[in-house]
PDB file of C-alpha atoms and ligand atoms in Angstrom:
ATOM      1  CA  UNK I   1      -0.129  -0.238  -0.188  1.00 38.00           C
ATOM      2  CA  UNK I   2       1.038   3.536  -0.675  1.00 42.00           C
ATOM      3  CA  UNK I   3       2.257   5.221   2.145  1.00 41.00           C
ATOM      4  CA  UNK I   4       2.685   8.903   2.149  1.00 42.00           C
ATOM      5  CA  UNK I   5       4.786  10.592   5.703  1.00 41.00           C
ATOM      6  CA  UNK I   6       3.155  14.091   6.728  1.00 38.00           C
ATOM      7  CA  UNK I   7       6.098  15.045   8.630  1.00 35.00           C
ATOM      8  CA  UNK I   8       3.975  15.808  11.939  1.00 34.00           C
ATOM      9  CA  UNK I   9       6.283  13.990  14.741  1.00 34.00           C
ATOM     10  CA  UNK I  10       4.974  13.808  18.497  1.00 32.00           C
ATOM     11  CA  UNK I  11       7.828  16.041  19.482  1.00 32.00           C
ATOM     12  CA  UNK I  12       7.975  19.049  16.874  1.00 36.00           C
ATOM     13  CA  UNK I  13       4.443  20.479  17.724  1.00 36.00           C
ATOM     14  CA  UNK I  14       1.518  20.141  20.005  1.00 35.00           C
ATOM     15  CA  UNK I  15      -1.546  18.040  19.963  1.00 34.00           C
ATOM     16  CA  UNK I  16      -3.843  20.815  18.246  1.00 35.00           C
ATOM     17  CA  UNK I  17      -1.681  22.050  15.488  1.00 39.00           C
ATOM     18  CA  UNK I  18      -1.200  17.951  14.903  1.00 35.00           C
ATOM     19  CA  UNK I  19      -4.674  17.629  14.415  1.00 33.00           C
ATOM     20  CA  UNK I  20      -5.600  20.566  12.107  1.00 34.00           C
ATOM     21  CA  UNK I  21      -2.621  19.913   9.749  1.00 36.00           C
ATOM     22  CA  UNK I  22      -3.559  15.845   9.431  1.00 35.00           C
ATOM     23  CA  UNK I  23      -7.147  17.392   9.005  1.00 34.00           C
ATOM     24  CA  UNK I  24      -6.715  19.388   6.565  1.00 35.00           C
ATOM     25  CA  UNK I  25      -3.950  17.128   4.734  1.00 36.00           C
ATOM     26  CA  UNK I  26      -6.321  14.057   4.835  1.00 37.00           C
ATOM     27  CA  UNK I  27      -9.774  16.804   3.731  1.00 35.00           C
ATOM     28  CA  UNK I  28      -7.288  17.695   0.407  1.00 36.00           C
ATOM     29  CA  UNK I  29      -6.715  14.284  -0.157  1.00 37.00           C
ATOM     30  CA  UNK I  30     -10.163  12.749   1.157  1.00 37.00           C
ATOM     31  CA  UNK I  31     -10.688  10.546  -2.203  1.00 38.00           C
ATOM     32  CA  UNK I  32      -7.727   8.865  -2.311  1.00 42.00           C
ATOM     33  CA  UNK I  33      -6.162   8.836   1.150  1.00 40.00           C
ATOM     34  CA  UNK I  34      -6.547   7.448   4.754  1.00 42.00           C
ATOM     35  CA  UNK I  35      -4.814   8.786   7.390  1.00 41.00           C
ATOM     36  CA  UNK I  36      -2.894   6.670  10.520  1.00 40.00           C
ATOM     37  CA  UNK I  37      -1.211   7.532  13.539  1.00 37.00           C
ATOM     38  CA  UNK I  38       2.248   5.592  13.715  1.00 38.00           C
ATOM     39  CA  UNK I  39       5.017   5.640  16.020  1.00 36.00           C
ATOM     40  CA  UNK I  40       5.307   9.516  16.173  1.00 36.00           C
ATOM     41  CA  UNK I  41       3.961  10.571  12.720  1.00 37.00           C
ATOM     42  CA  UNK I  42       0.636  10.921  10.758  1.00 35.00           C
ATOM     43  CA  UNK I  43       1.082   8.861   7.462  1.00 36.00           C
ATOM     44  CA  UNK I  44      -1.944   9.321   4.154  1.00 38.00           C
ATOM     45  CA  UNK I  45      -2.451   5.455   3.215  1.00 38.00           C
ATOM     46  CA  UNK I  46      -3.384   5.477  -0.443  1.00 38.00           C
ATOM     47  CA  UNK I  47      -7.123   4.033   0.375  1.00 38.00           C
ATOM     48  CA  UNK I  48      -7.247  -0.205  -1.139  1.00 34.00           C
ATOM     49  CA  UNK I  49      -8.598  -1.269  -4.196  1.00 30.00           C
ATOM     50  CA  UNK I  50      -8.550   2.204  -6.084  1.00 35.00           C
ATOM     51  CA  UNK I  51      -8.273   1.236 -10.110  1.00 33.00           C
ATOM     52  CA  UNK I  52      -4.869   0.938 -11.305  1.00 36.00           C
ATOM     53  CA  UNK I  53      -6.166   1.179 -14.991  1.00 46.00           C
ATOM     54  CA  UNK I  54      -8.797   4.217 -16.343  1.00 46.00           C
ATOM     55  CA  UNK I  55     -11.773   2.434 -16.217  1.00 46.00           C
ATOM     56  CA  UNK I  56     -13.375   4.853 -15.338  1.00 60.00           C
ATOM     57  CA  UNK I  57     -14.304   8.301 -17.097  1.00 73.00           C
ATOM     58  CA  UNK I  58     -13.965  10.740 -13.718  1.00 86.00           C
ATOM     59  CA  UNK I  59     -10.722  12.572 -13.549  1.00 95.00           C
ATOM     60  CA  UNK I  60      -8.227  14.723 -15.720  1.00 98.00           C
ATOM     61  CA  UNK I  61      -5.685  13.564 -17.951  1.00 98.00           C
ATOM     62  CA  UNK I  62      -2.438  14.786 -17.138  1.00 98.00           C
ATOM     63  CA  UNK I  63       0.107  14.922 -20.102  1.00 98.00           C
ATOM     64  CA  UNK I  64       3.493  15.837 -19.759  1.00 98.00           C
ATOM     65  CA  UNK I  65       6.304  17.078 -22.387  1.00 99.00           C
ATOM     66  CA  UNK I  66       9.925  17.565 -22.025  1.00 99.00           C
ATOM     67  CA  UNK I  67      10.047  21.299 -24.109  1.00 98.00           C
ATOM     68  CA  UNK I  68       7.291  23.973 -25.488  1.00 98.00           C
ATOM     69  CA  UNK I  69       7.168  22.504 -28.933  1.00 98.00           C
ATOM     70  CA  UNK I  70       6.158  19.199 -27.993  1.00 98.00           C
ATOM     71  CA  UNK I  71       3.288  21.171 -25.413  1.00 98.00           C
ATOM     72  CA  UNK I  72       2.115  23.092 -28.301  1.00 98.00           C
ATOM     73  CA  UNK I  73       1.662  19.896 -30.496  1.00 99.00           C
ATOM     74  CA  UNK I  74      -0.364  18.491 -28.095  1.00 99.00           C
ATOM     75  CA  UNK I  75      -2.204  21.297 -27.889  1.00 98.00           C
ATOM     76  CA  UNK I  76      -2.962  21.451 -31.031  1.00 98.00           C
ATOM     77  CA  UNK I  77      -4.303  17.867 -31.234  1.00 98.00           C
ATOM     78  CA  UNK I  78      -6.406  18.248 -28.087  1.00 98.00           C
ATOM     79  CA  UNK I  79      -8.340  21.180 -29.763  1.00 98.00           C
ATOM     80  CA  UNK I  80      -9.435  22.606 -26.582  1.00 98.00           C
ATOM     81  CA  UNK I  81     -10.292  19.651 -25.140  1.00 98.00           C
ATOM     82  CA  UNK I  82     -10.947  19.943 -21.230  1.00 97.00           C
ATOM     83  CA  UNK I  83     -10.106  16.621 -20.126  1.00 98.00           C
ATOM     84  CA  UNK I  84      -6.466  17.361 -20.157  1.00 98.00           C
ATOM     85  CA  UNK I  85      -4.162  19.734 -18.629  1.00 98.00           C
ATOM     86  CA  UNK I  86      -0.404  19.435 -20.698  1.00 98.00           C
ATOM     87  CA  UNK I  87       2.241  20.103 -18.460  1.00 98.00           C
ATOM     88  CA  UNK I  88       5.765  20.540 -18.605  1.00 98.00           C
ATOM     89  CA  UNK I  89       8.223  18.445 -17.722  1.00 98.00           C
ATOM     90  CA  UNK I  90      11.553  19.771 -18.954  1.00 98.00           C
ATOM     91  CA  UNK I  91      14.324  17.699 -20.286  1.00 98.00           C
ATOM     92  CA  UNK I  92      15.553  14.330 -18.455  1.00 98.00           C
ATOM     93  CA  UNK I  93      14.156  11.690 -16.381  1.00 98.00           C
ATOM     94  CA  UNK I  94      14.770  13.928 -12.685  1.00 98.00           C
ATOM     95  CA  UNK I  95      13.618  17.014 -14.005  1.00 98.00           C
ATOM     96  CA  UNK I  96      10.308  14.758 -15.446  1.00 98.00           C
ATOM     97  CA  UNK I  97       9.941  12.846 -12.104  1.00 98.00           C
ATOM     98  CA  UNK I  98       9.830  16.486 -10.093  1.00 98.00           C
ATOM     99  CA  UNK I  99       7.435  18.386 -12.546  1.00 98.00           C
ATOM    100  CA  UNK I 100       5.183  15.697 -12.527  1.00 98.00           C
ATOM    101  CA  UNK I 101       4.949  15.040  -8.627  1.00 98.00           C
ATOM    102  CA  UNK I 102       4.283  18.796  -8.523  1.00 98.00           C
ATOM    103  CA  UNK I 103       1.583  18.792 -10.832  1.00 98.00           C
ATOM    104  CA  UNK I 104      -0.263  15.627  -9.600  1.00 98.00           C
ATOM    105  CA  UNK I 105      -0.003  17.319  -5.814  1.00 96.00           C
ATOM    106  CA  UNK I 106      -1.151  20.754  -7.180  1.00 96.00           C
ATOM    107  CA  UNK I 107      -4.653  18.812  -8.367  1.00 94.00           C
ATOM    108  CA  UNK I 108      -6.295  15.105  -6.664  1.00 85.00           C
ATOM    109  CA  UNK I 109      -8.353  14.315  -9.737  1.00 94.00           C
ATOM    110  CA  UNK I 110      -5.901  13.002 -12.445  1.00 98.00           C
ATOM    111  CA  UNK I 111      -7.042   9.555 -13.395  1.00 97.00           C
ATOM    112  CA  UNK I 112      -3.996   9.011 -16.253  1.00 98.00           C
ATOM    113  CA  UNK I 113      -0.347  10.127 -16.760  1.00 98.00           C
ATOM    114  CA  UNK I 114       1.039  10.949 -20.178  1.00 98.00           C
ATOM    115  CA  UNK I 115       4.585  11.576 -21.158  1.00 99.00           C
ATOM    116  CA  UNK I 116       4.436  12.457 -24.480  1.00 99.00           C
ATOM    117  CA  UNK I 117       6.802  13.543 -26.837  1.00 99.00           C
ATOM    118  CA  UNK I 118       9.156  13.337 -29.717  1.00 98.00           C
ATOM    119  CA  UNK I 119      11.962  10.305 -30.067  1.00 98.00           C
ATOM    120  CA  UNK I 120      14.260   8.511 -31.130  1.00 98.00           C
ATOM    121  CA  UNK I 121      12.772   5.172 -32.984  1.00 98.00           C
ATOM    122  CA  UNK I 122      15.205   1.514 -33.182  1.00 98.00           C
ATOM    123  CA  UNK I 123      15.868   1.144 -36.814  1.00 98.00           C
ATOM    124  CA  UNK I 124      13.692  -1.828 -38.192  1.00 97.00           C
ATOM    125  CA  UNK I 125      11.017  -1.386 -35.346  1.00 98.00           C
ATOM    126  CA  UNK I 126       9.655   2.220 -35.346  1.00 98.00           C
ATOM    127  CA  UNK I 127       9.945   4.008 -38.780  1.00 98.00           C
ATOM    128  CA  UNK I 128      10.728   8.314 -38.837  1.00 98.00           C
ATOM    129  CA  UNK I 129       6.922   9.848 -38.318  1.00 98.00           C
ATOM    130  CA  UNK I 130       5.590   6.945 -36.482  1.00 98.00           C
ATOM    131  CA  UNK I 131       3.727   6.566 -33.349  1.00 99.00           C
ATOM    132  CA  UNK I 132       4.942   4.295 -30.236  1.00 99.00           C
ATOM    133  CA  UNK I 133       2.864   3.602 -27.731  1.00 98.00           C
ATOM    134  CA  UNK I 134       4.764   2.049 -24.774  1.00 98.00           C
ATOM    135  CA  UNK I 135       3.911  -1.424 -23.672  1.00 98.00           C
ATOM    136  CA  UNK I 136       6.546  -0.670 -20.875  1.00 98.00           C
ATOM    137  CA  UNK I 137       8.440   2.432 -19.792  1.00 98.00           C
ATOM    138  CA  UNK I 138      11.976   1.339 -19.456  1.00 98.00           C
ATOM    139  CA  UNK I 139      14.850   3.281 -17.535  1.00 98.00           C
ATOM    140  CA  UNK I 140      17.836   1.894 -19.744  1.00 98.00           C
ATOM    141  CA  UNK I 141      21.001   2.808 -18.489  1.00 97.00           C
ATOM    142  CA  UNK I 142      20.013   3.086 -15.165  1.00 98.00           C
ATOM    143  CA  UNK I 143      22.484   0.805 -13.250  1.00 97.00           C
ATOM    144  CA  UNK I 144      26.010  -0.342 -12.981  1.00 97.00           C
ATOM    145  CA  UNK I 145      28.654  -0.779 -15.615  1.00 96.00           C
ATOM    146  CA  UNK I 146      30.695  -4.149 -14.553  1.00 96.00           C
ATOM    147  CA  UNK I 147      33.647  -6.377 -15.799  1.00 96.00           C
ATOM    148  CA  UNK I 148      30.774  -8.360 -17.494  1.00 94.00           C
ATOM    149  CA  UNK I 149      28.837  -5.535 -19.039  1.00 95.00           C
ATOM    150  CA  UNK I 150      26.024  -3.461 -18.009  1.00 97.00           C
ATOM    151  CA  UNK I 151      23.899  -4.634 -14.493  1.00 97.00           C
ATOM    152  CA  UNK I 152      20.285  -2.692 -13.959  1.00 97.00           C
ATOM    153  CA  UNK I 153      18.944  -1.552 -10.889  1.00 97.00           C
ATOM    154  CA  UNK I 154      16.857  -4.664 -10.599  1.00 96.00           C
ATOM    155  CA  UNK I 155      20.061  -7.115 -10.551  1.00 96.00           C
ATOM    156  CA  UNK I 156      21.474  -4.897  -7.836  1.00 97.00           C
ATOM    157  CA  UNK I 157      18.434  -5.124  -5.811  1.00 96.00           C
ATOM    158  CA  UNK I 158      18.160  -1.189  -6.020  1.00 94.00           C
ATOM    159  CA  UNK I 159      14.778  -1.160  -7.405  1.00 94.00           C
ATOM    160  CA  UNK I 160      12.960  -1.765 -10.715  1.00 96.00           C
ATOM    161  CA  UNK I 161      14.194  -0.036 -13.525  1.00 98.00           C
ATOM    162  CA  UNK I 162      10.636  -1.550 -15.733  1.00 98.00           C
ATOM    163  CA  UNK I 163       7.585   0.292 -15.277  1.00 97.00           C
ATOM    164  CA  UNK I 164       4.133  -1.477 -16.230  1.00 97.00           C
ATOM    165  CA  UNK I 165       1.632   0.110 -18.318  1.00 98.00           C
ATOM    166  CA  UNK I 166      -1.682  -1.251 -19.585  1.00 97.00           C
ATOM    167  CA  UNK I 167      -0.725  -3.273 -22.255  1.00 98.00           C
ATOM    168  CA  UNK I 168      -4.431  -3.765 -24.020  1.00 97.00           C
ATOM    169  CA  UNK I 169      -4.508  -0.324 -23.496  1.00 97.00           C
ATOM    170  CA  UNK I 170      -1.761   0.533 -25.311  1.00 98.00           C
ATOM    171  CA  UNK I 171      -2.678  -1.808 -28.062  1.00 98.00           C
ATOM    172  CA  UNK I 172      -5.950  -0.428 -28.552  1.00 98.00           C
ATOM    173  CA  UNK I 173      -4.639   3.327 -29.021  1.00 98.00           C
ATOM    174  CA  UNK I 174      -2.735   1.615 -31.670  1.00 98.00           C
ATOM    175  CA  UNK I 175      -5.264   0.034 -33.711  1.00 98.00           C
ATOM    176  CA  UNK I 176      -6.974   3.310 -33.961  1.00 98.00           C
ATOM    177  CA  UNK I 177      -4.181   5.071 -34.365  1.00 98.00           C
ATOM    178  CA  UNK I 178      -3.787   2.762 -37.481  1.00 98.00           C
ATOM    179  CA  UNK I 179      -7.798   3.383 -37.961  1.00 98.00           C
ATOM    180  CA  UNK I 180      -6.750   6.969 -38.291  1.00 98.00           C
ATOM    181  CA  UNK I 181      -4.307   6.419 -41.282  1.00 98.00           C
ATOM    182  CA  UNK I 182      -1.142   6.882 -38.710  1.00 98.00           C
ATOM    183  CA  UNK I 183       1.771   4.270 -38.583  1.00 98.00           C
ATOM    184  CA  UNK I 184       1.597   2.878 -35.434  1.00 98.00           C
ATOM    185  CA  UNK I 185       3.396   0.421 -33.392  1.00 98.00           C
ATOM    186  CA  UNK I 186       3.220  -0.808 -29.360  1.00 98.00           C
ATOM    187  CA  UNK I 187       6.379  -2.036 -28.135  1.00 98.00           C
ATOM    188  CA  UNK I 188       9.058  -0.732 -24.917  1.00 98.00           C
ATOM    189  CA  UNK I 189      10.119   3.221 -25.260  1.00 98.00           C
ATOM    190  CA  UNK I 190      13.355   3.699 -22.982  1.00 98.00           C
ATOM    191  CA  UNK I 191      13.916   6.595 -21.004  1.00 98.00           C
ATOM    192  CA  UNK I 192      17.951   7.503 -21.375  1.00 98.00           C
ATOM    193  CA  UNK I 193      19.832   9.928 -19.529  1.00 98.00           C
ATOM    194  CA  UNK I 194      22.143  10.123 -22.712  1.00 98.00           C
ATOM    195  CA  UNK I 195      20.399  10.514 -25.786  1.00 98.00           C
ATOM    196  CA  UNK I 196      22.354   7.338 -28.369  1.00 98.00           C
ATOM    197  CA  UNK I 197      24.754   8.849 -30.815  1.00 98.00           C
ATOM    198  CA  UNK I 198      26.536   5.860 -32.051  1.00 98.00           C
ATOM    199  CA  UNK I 199      25.977   2.800 -33.499  1.00 98.00           C
ATOM    200  CA  UNK I 200      27.401   0.624 -31.289  1.00 98.00           C
ATOM    201  CA  UNK I 201      25.263   1.748 -28.179  1.00 98.00           C
ATOM    202  CA  UNK I 202      22.100   1.668 -30.385  1.00 98.00           C
ATOM    203  CA  UNK I 203      23.037  -1.790 -30.523  1.00 98.00           C
ATOM    204  CA  UNK I 204      23.853  -2.526 -26.788  1.00 97.00           C
ATOM    205  CA  UNK I 205      20.150  -1.075 -25.978  1.00 98.00           C
ATOM    206  CA  UNK I 206      18.572  -2.910 -28.539  1.00 98.00           C
ATOM    207  CA  UNK I 207      20.282  -6.300 -26.870  1.00 97.00           C
ATOM    208  CA  UNK I 208      19.264  -5.196 -23.746  1.00 97.00           C
ATOM    209  CA  UNK I 209      15.686  -4.766 -24.430  1.00 98.00           C
ATOM    210  CA  UNK I 210      14.550  -7.453 -26.940  1.00 97.00           C
ATOM    211  CA  UNK I 211      12.432  -5.497 -29.475  1.00 98.00           C
ATOM    212  CA  UNK I 212      13.231  -2.090 -27.425  1.00 98.00           C
ATOM    213  CA  UNK I 213      11.060   0.399 -30.125  1.00 98.00           C
ATOM    214  CA  UNK I 214      11.830   4.074 -29.059  1.00 99.00           C
ATOM    215  CA  UNK I 215      14.110   6.215 -27.297  1.00 98.00           C
ATOM    216  CA  UNK I 216      13.168   9.040 -25.465  1.00 99.00           C
ATOM    217  CA  UNK I 217      14.370  11.013 -22.189  1.00 98.00           C
ATOM    218  CA  UNK I 218      11.474  11.436 -19.695  1.00 98.00           C
ATOM    219  CA  UNK I 219       8.998   8.494 -19.796  1.00 98.00           C
ATOM    220  CA  UNK I 220      10.902   6.630 -16.585  1.00 98.00           C
ATOM    221  CA  UNK I 221      10.654   9.598 -14.662  1.00 98.00           C
ATOM    222  CA  UNK I 222       6.632  10.836 -15.047  1.00 98.00           C
ATOM    223  CA  UNK I 223       5.731   6.710 -14.626  1.00 98.00           C
ATOM    224  CA  UNK I 224       7.928   6.829 -11.135  1.00 98.00           C
ATOM    225  CA  UNK I 225       5.952  10.314 -10.239  1.00 98.00           C
ATOM    226  CA  UNK I 226       2.664   9.125 -11.587  1.00 98.00           C
ATOM    227  CA  UNK I 227       3.057   5.192 -10.249  1.00 97.00           C
ATOM    228  CA  UNK I 228       4.051   6.607  -6.839  1.00 96.00           C
ATOM    229  CA  UNK I 229       0.308   7.768  -6.332  1.00 95.00           C
ATOM    230  CA  UNK I 230      -1.236   4.395  -8.288  1.00 96.00           C
ATOM    231  CA  UNK I 231      -1.604   6.316 -11.146  1.00 98.00           C
ATOM    232  CA  UNK I 232      -1.757   4.690 -14.417  1.00 98.00           C
ATOM    233  CA  UNK I 233       0.810   5.802 -16.799  1.00 98.00           C
ATOM    234  CA  UNK I 234       1.467   5.692 -20.724  1.00 98.00           C
ATOM    235  CA  UNK I 235       4.022   7.015 -22.994  1.00 98.00           C
ATOM    236  CA  UNK I 236       3.553   7.997 -26.251  1.00 99.00           C
ATOM    237  CA  UNK I 237       6.195   9.574 -29.352  1.00 99.00           C
ATOM    238  CA  UNK I 238       6.389  10.479 -32.369  1.00 99.00           C
ATOM    239  CA  UNK I 239       9.551   9.678 -34.064  1.00 98.00           C
ATOM    240  CA  UNK I 240      11.406  12.487 -35.380  1.00 98.00           C
ATOM    241  CA  UNK I 241      15.287  10.541 -35.729  1.00 98.00           C
ATOM    242  CA  UNK I 242      16.295   7.258 -35.788  1.00 98.00           C
ATOM    243  CA  UNK I 243      18.354   5.601 -32.375  1.00 98.00           C
ATOM    244  CA  UNK I 244      22.156   5.533 -34.264  1.00 98.00           C
ATOM    245  CA  UNK I 245      24.932   7.749 -35.530  1.00 97.00           C
ATOM    246  CA  UNK I 246      24.223  11.750 -34.687  1.00 96.00           C
ATOM    247  CA  UNK I 247      22.896  13.563 -37.488  1.00 95.00           C
ATOM    248  CA  UNK I 248      21.062  16.385 -35.852  1.00 93.00           C
ATOM    249  CA  UNK I 249      20.471  18.082 -39.074  1.00 95.00           C
ATOM    250  CA  UNK I 250      18.620  15.052 -40.517  1.00 94.00           C
ATOM    251  CA  UNK I 251      16.012  15.072 -37.569  1.00 96.00           C
ATOM    252  CA  UNK I 252      12.489  14.999 -39.053  1.00 98.00           C
ATOM    253  CA  UNK I 253      11.342  17.292 -35.919  1.00 98.00           C
ATOM    254  CA  UNK I 254       8.665  19.269 -37.731  1.00 98.00           C
ATOM    255  CA  UNK I 255       6.816  16.189 -38.891  1.00 98.00           C
ATOM    256  CA  UNK I 256       7.140  14.287 -36.288  1.00 98.00           C
ATOM    257  CA  UNK I 257       5.432  17.294 -34.379  1.00 98.00           C
ATOM    258  CA  UNK I 258       2.849  17.324 -36.742  1.00 98.00           C
ATOM    259  CA  UNK I 259       2.593  13.348 -36.152  1.00 99.00           C
ATOM    260  CA  UNK I 260       2.479  14.420 -31.721  1.00 99.00           C
ATOM    261  CA  UNK I 261      -0.869  16.394 -33.237  1.00 98.00           C
ATOM    262  CA  UNK I 262      -2.616  13.921 -35.137  1.00 98.00           C
ATOM    263  CA  UNK I 263      -2.032  11.261 -32.728  1.00 98.00           C
ATOM    264  CA  UNK I 264      -3.381  13.785 -29.837  1.00 98.00           C
ATOM    265  CA  UNK I 265      -6.076  14.445 -31.892  1.00 98.00           C
ATOM    266  CA  UNK I 266      -7.181  10.892 -32.332  1.00 98.00           C
ATOM    267  CA  UNK I 267      -6.422  10.566 -28.224  1.00 98.00           C
ATOM    268  CA  UNK I 268      -9.472  12.737 -27.811  1.00 98.00           C
ATOM    269  CA  UNK I 269     -11.798  10.592 -29.596  1.00 97.00           C
ATOM    270  CA  UNK I 270     -11.137   6.688 -27.759  1.00 96.00           C
ATOM    271  CA  UNK I 271     -10.491   7.645 -24.226  1.00 95.00           C
TER     272      UNK I 271
HETATM  273  O1  LIG G 301      13.983  21.863 -31.853  1.00 54.17           O
HETATM  274  C1  LIG G 301      13.130  22.223 -31.820  1.00 54.17           C
HETATM  275  O2  LIG G 301      12.186  22.311 -32.877  1.00 54.17           O
HETATM  276  C2  LIG G 301      12.169  21.122 -31.195  1.00 54.17           C
HETATM  277  C3  LIG G 301      11.005  21.062 -31.286  1.00 54.17           C
HETATM  278  C4  LIG G 301      10.718  19.780 -30.188  1.00 54.17           C
HETATM  279  C5  LIG G 301      11.308  19.325 -29.444  1.00 54.17           C
HETATM  280  C6  LIG G 301      12.883  19.694 -29.685  1.00 54.17           C
HETATM  281  C7  LIG G 301      13.748  18.716 -29.073  1.00 54.17           C
HETATM  282  O3  LIG G 301      14.775  18.588 -28.588  1.00 54.17           O
HETATM  283  C8  LIG G 301      12.805  17.620 -27.750  1.00 54.17           C
HETATM  284  C9  LIG G 301      13.833  16.848 -26.659  1.00 54.17           C
HETATM  285  C10 LIG G 301      13.378  15.584 -26.578  1.00 54.17           C
HETATM  286  O4  LIG G 301      12.903  14.246 -27.797  1.00 54.17           O
HETATM  287  C11 LIG G 301      13.553  13.933 -26.963  1.00 54.17           C
HETATM  288  N1  LIG G 301      14.542  12.943 -27.663  1.00 54.17           N
HETATM  289  C12 LIG G 301      14.247  12.580 -29.204  1.00 54.17           C
HETATM  290  N2  LIG G 301      14.712  12.091 -29.821  1.00 54.17           N
HETATM  291  C13 LIG G 301      15.687  11.302 -28.548  1.00 54.17           C
HETATM  292  C14 LIG G 301      17.042  10.637 -29.072  1.00 54.17           C
HETATM  293  O5  LIG G 301      17.450  10.158 -30.006  1.00 54.17           O
HETATM  294  N3  LIG G 301      17.023   9.972 -28.247  1.00 54.17           N
HETATM  295  C15 LIG G 301      16.753  10.365 -27.103  1.00 54.17           C
HETATM  296  N4  LIG G 301      15.565  11.227 -27.162  1.00 54.17           N
HETATM  297  C16 LIG G 301      14.514  11.742 -27.335  1.00 54.17           C
HETATM  298  C17 LIG G 301      14.090  13.554 -25.790  1.00 54.17           C
HETATM  299  O6  LIG G 301      13.032  13.134 -25.183  1.00 54.17           O
HETATM  300  C18 LIG G 301      14.008  14.922 -25.782  1.00 54.17           C
HETATM  301  O7  LIG G 301      13.703  15.244 -24.103  1.00 54.17           O
HETATM  302  C19 LIG G 301      13.511  20.311 -30.159  1.00 54.17           C
END
């Protein structure tokens, strides 16, 4: 069960102040949390039986993009659909996790969190200007180098580098995108700290994550924040470049942003 400490120690404040703060916080989170006192501190526990998948149409959908150009493309596609809120994550997973956590803390009525933007596509899996919908979100370079090669945080025993998504939802969305005329595939989307710039790294990553479809830099951070609140996550990337030797001049950013706009237009029709 998710448990959020609310930092009220018995030593640090009087009983009445303690109760007041706990009352305020538990009212703020009342639909999702229940209060528990344990060893001198209050905790907010996520109530049981929360729907992990967005089977309900109640609540809004938070979309996080790294940069403003991506945010504008998503907003164009949404055409003013008020079910969605689109916020900036910043570039990279740490900034994305912090931004997403702040956005989720500011409003308690989200039912789904989406990491979206352009990304690199693995050759022969995701072509330029196509859409990749994550069937798993994987922090592909979170771990340690060893004499035997890369060890993930999972192998090191420090947590999980993989965040699950609702695969059926991802596949359904891919079908809808194809029906709307876009090239789309469901597959693992890797989150990396350093965008791949050589064929050797592309090969290593493809070996590390069989079936890897795309890479970007924020998905895992967004998903970690959503996951802490037991909110379901999606990642949607449109392919601006191939994962491999860096050739920024060849990136199809404009076309990928147009594909992103079209993908979100379709999303409003099927979600
Ligand atoms: O220059 C522009 O006009 C422009 C407009 C929109 C977006 C950008 C970006 O550079 C976005 C950075 C963002 O893109 C992801 N990304 C794209 N390709 C890759 C890749 O091959 N490997 C990793 N990440 C990629 C990433 O999430 C960045 O945060 C520019």
